[in-house]
PDB file of C-alpha atoms in Angstrom:
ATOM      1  CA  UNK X   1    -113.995 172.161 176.352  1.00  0.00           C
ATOM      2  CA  UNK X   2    -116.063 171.643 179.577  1.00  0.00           C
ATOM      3  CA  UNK X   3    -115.427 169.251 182.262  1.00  0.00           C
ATOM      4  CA  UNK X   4    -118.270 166.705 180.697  1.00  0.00           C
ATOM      5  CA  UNK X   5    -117.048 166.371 177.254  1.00  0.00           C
ATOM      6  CA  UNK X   6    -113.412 165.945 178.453  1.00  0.00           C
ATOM      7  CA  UNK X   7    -114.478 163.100 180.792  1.00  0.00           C
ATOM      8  CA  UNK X   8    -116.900 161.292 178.002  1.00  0.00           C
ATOM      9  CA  UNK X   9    -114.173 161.764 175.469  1.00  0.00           C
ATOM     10  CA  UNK X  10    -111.446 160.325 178.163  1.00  0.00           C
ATOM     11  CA  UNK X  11    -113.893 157.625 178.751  1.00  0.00           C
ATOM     12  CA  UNK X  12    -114.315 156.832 175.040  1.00  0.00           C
ATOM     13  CA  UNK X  13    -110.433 156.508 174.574  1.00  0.00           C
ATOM     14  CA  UNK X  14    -110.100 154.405 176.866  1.00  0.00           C
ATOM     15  CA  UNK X  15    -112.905 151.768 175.483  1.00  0.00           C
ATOM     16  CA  UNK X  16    -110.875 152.399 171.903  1.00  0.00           C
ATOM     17  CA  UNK X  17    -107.618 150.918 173.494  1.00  0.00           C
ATOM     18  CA  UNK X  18    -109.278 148.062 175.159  1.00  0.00           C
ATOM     19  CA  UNK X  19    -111.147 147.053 172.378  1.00  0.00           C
ATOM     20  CA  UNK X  20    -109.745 144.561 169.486  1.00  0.00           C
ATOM     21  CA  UNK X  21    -108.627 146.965 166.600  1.00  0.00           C
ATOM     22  CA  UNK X  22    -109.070 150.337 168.395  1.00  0.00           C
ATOM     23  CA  UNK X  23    -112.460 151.049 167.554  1.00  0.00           C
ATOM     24  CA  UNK X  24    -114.780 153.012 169.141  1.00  0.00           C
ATOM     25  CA  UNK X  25    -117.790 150.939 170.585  1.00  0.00           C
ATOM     26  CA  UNK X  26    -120.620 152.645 170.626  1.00  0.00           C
ATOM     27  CA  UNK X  27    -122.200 153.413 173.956  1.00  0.00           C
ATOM     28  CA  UNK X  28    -125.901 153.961 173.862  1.00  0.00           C
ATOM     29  CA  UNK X  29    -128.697 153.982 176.342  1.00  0.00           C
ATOM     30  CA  UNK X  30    -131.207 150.691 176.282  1.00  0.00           C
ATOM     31  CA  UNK X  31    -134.340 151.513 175.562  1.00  0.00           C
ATOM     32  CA  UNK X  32    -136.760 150.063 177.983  1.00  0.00           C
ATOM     33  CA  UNK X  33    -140.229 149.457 176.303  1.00  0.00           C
ATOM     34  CA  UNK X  34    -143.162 150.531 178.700  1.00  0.00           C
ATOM     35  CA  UNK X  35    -146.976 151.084 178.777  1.00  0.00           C
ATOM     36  CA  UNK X  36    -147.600 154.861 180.352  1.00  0.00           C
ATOM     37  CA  UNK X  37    -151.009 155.455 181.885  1.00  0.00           C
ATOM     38  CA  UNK X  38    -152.231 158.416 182.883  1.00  0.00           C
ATOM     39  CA  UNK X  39    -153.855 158.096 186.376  1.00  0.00           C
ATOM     40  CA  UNK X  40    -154.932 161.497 187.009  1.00  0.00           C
ATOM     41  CA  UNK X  41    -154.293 164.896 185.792  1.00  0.00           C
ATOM     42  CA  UNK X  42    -154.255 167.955 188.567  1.00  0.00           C
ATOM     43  CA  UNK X  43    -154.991 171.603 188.268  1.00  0.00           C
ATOM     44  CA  UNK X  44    -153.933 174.408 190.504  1.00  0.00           C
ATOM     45  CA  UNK X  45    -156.049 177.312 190.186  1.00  0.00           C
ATOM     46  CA  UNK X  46    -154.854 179.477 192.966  1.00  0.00           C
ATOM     47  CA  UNK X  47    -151.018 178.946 191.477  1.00  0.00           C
ATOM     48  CA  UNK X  48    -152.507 179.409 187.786  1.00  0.00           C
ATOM     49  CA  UNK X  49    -154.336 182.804 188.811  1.00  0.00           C
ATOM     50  CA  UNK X  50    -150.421 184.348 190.540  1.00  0.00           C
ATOM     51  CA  UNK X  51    -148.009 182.740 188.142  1.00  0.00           C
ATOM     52  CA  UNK X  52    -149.183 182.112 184.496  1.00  0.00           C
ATOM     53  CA  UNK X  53    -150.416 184.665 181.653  1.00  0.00           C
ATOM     54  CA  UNK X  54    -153.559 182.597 180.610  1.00  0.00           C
ATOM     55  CA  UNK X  55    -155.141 182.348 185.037  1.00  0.00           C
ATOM     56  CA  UNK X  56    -157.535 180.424 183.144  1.00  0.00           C
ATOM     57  CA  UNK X  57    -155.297 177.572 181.693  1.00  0.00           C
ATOM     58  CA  UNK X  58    -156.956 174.791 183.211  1.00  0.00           C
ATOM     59  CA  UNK X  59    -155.373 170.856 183.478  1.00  0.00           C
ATOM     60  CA  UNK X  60    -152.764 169.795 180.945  1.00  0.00           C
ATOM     61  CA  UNK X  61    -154.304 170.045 177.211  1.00  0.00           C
ATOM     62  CA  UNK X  62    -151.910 167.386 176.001  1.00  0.00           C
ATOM     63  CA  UNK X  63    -153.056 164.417 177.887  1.00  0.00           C
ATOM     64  CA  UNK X  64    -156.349 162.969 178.818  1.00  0.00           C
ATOM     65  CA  UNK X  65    -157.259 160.868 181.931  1.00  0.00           C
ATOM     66  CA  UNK X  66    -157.043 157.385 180.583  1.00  0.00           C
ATOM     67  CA  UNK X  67    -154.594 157.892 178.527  1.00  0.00           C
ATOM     68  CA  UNK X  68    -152.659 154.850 177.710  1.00  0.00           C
ATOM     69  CA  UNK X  69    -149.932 153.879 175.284  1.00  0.00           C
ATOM     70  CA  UNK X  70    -146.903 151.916 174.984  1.00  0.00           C
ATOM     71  CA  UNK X  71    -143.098 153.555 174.356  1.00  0.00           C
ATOM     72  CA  UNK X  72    -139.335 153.005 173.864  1.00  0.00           C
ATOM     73  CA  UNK X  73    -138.192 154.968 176.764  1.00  0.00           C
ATOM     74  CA  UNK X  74    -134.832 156.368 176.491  1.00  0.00           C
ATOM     75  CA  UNK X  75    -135.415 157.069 172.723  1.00  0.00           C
ATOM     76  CA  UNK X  76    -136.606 159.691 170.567  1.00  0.00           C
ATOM     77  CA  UNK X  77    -139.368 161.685 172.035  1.00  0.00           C
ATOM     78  CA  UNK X  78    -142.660 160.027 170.661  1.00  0.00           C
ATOM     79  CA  UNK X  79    -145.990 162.365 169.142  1.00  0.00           C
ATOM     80  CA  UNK X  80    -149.008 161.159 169.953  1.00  0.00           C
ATOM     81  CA  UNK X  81    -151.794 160.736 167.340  1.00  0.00           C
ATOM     82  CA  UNK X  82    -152.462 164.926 167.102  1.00  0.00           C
ATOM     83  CA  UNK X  83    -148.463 164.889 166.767  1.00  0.00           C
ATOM     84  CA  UNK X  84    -147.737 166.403 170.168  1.00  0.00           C
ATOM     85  CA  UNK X  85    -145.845 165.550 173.614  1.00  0.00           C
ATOM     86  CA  UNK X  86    -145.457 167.206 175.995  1.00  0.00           C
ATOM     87  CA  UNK X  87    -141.361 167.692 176.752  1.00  0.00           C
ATOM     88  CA  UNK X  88    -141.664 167.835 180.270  1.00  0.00           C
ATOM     89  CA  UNK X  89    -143.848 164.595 180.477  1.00  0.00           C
ATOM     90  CA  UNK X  90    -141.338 162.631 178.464  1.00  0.00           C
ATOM     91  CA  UNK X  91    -138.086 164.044 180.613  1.00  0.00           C
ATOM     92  CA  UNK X  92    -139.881 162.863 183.802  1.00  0.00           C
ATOM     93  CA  UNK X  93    -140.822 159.538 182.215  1.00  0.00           C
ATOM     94  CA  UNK X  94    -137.171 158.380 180.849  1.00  0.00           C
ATOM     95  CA  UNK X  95    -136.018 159.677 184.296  1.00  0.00           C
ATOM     96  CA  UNK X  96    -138.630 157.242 185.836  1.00  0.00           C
ATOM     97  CA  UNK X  97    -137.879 154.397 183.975  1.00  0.00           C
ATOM     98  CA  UNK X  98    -134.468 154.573 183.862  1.00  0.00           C
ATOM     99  CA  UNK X  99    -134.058 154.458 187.314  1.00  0.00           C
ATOM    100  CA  UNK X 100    -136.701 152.284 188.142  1.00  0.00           C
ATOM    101  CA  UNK X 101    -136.401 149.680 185.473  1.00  0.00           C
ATOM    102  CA  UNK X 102    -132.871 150.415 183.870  1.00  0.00           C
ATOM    103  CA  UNK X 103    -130.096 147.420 184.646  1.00  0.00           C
ATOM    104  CA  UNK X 104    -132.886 145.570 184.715  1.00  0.00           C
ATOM    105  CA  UNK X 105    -133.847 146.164 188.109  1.00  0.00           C
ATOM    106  CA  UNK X 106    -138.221 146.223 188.465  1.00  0.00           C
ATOM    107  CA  UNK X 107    -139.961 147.358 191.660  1.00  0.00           C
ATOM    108  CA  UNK X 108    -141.751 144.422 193.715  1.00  0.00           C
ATOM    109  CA  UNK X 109    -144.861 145.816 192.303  1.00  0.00           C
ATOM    110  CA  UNK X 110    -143.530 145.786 188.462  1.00  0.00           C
ATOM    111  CA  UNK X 111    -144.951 149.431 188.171  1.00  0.00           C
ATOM    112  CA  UNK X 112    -143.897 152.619 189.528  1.00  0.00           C
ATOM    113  CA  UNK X 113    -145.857 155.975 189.423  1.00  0.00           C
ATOM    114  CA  UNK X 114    -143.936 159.356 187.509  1.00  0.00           C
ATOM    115  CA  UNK X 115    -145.049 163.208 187.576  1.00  0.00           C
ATOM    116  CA  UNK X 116    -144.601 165.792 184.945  1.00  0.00           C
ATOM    117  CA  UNK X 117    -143.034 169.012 186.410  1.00  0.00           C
ATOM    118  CA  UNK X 118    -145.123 171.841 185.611  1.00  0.00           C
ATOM    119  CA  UNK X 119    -145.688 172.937 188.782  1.00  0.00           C
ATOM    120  CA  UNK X 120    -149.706 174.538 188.381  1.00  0.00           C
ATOM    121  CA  UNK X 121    -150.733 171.588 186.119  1.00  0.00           C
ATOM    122  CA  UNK X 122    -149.225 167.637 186.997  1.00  0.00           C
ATOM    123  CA  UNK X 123    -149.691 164.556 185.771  1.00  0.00           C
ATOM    124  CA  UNK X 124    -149.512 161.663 187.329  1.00  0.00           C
ATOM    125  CA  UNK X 125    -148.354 158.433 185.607  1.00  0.00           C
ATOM    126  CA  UNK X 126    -148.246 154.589 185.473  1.00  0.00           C
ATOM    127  CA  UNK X 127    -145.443 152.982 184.062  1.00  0.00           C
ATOM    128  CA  UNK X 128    -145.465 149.514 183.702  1.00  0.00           C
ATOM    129  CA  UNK X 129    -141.834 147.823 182.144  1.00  0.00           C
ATOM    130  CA  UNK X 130    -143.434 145.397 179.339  1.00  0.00           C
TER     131      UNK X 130
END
């Protein structure tokens, strides 16, 4: 057993003695419900041409600039309507949001901005708590 399991499990006894009748309480994440906007979608050529197997890839294929919709961060990843998402934009967005809006904490602004991490092809997004 790795370090992480022993410490969650450890952590989980713990909550089962304090608790009335020993059971487990379940500990989930809140979801935080948000409205994602894509702002702007980049493409780098120059990195696309040394470092992928299609130099011709172009921007992301997944999004569109425009793009807006409305989530349960922290849950399940979503599809959109063609039944895809992109697994890298939905890490860095429950990263985001988490951070930024999680304990209820909200920027002075009420919206922060989130990238995807592929490297040759970002998006940039809006995320505004709702």
């Amino acid at each position: 057993m790795d370090r992480r399991n022993f410490c969650r499990l450890s952590a989980l006894a713990a909550l089962a003695g304090m608790s009335p009748g020993g059971a487990i309480a379940a500990v989930t994440k809140p979801r935080i419900r948000c409205r994602v906007t894509v702002v702007r979608r980049h493409c780098f050529e120059d990195l696309q041409s040394c470092y992928l197997d299609d130099p011709e890839a172009g921007a992301c294929p997944v999004f569109m600039d425009g793009f807006s919709s409305e989530f349960d961060l922290g849950g399940a990843m979503p599809a959109d309507r063609r039944g895809r998402m992109c697994p890298k934009a939905w890490a860095a967005l429950c990263e985001c949001a988490e951070s930024s809006f999680g304990g209820g904490a909200i920027t002075s602004t009420g919206t922060v901005l989130a990238s995807c991490g592929d490297p040759t092809r970002p998006v940039v997004f809006k995320l505004e708590r709702i």
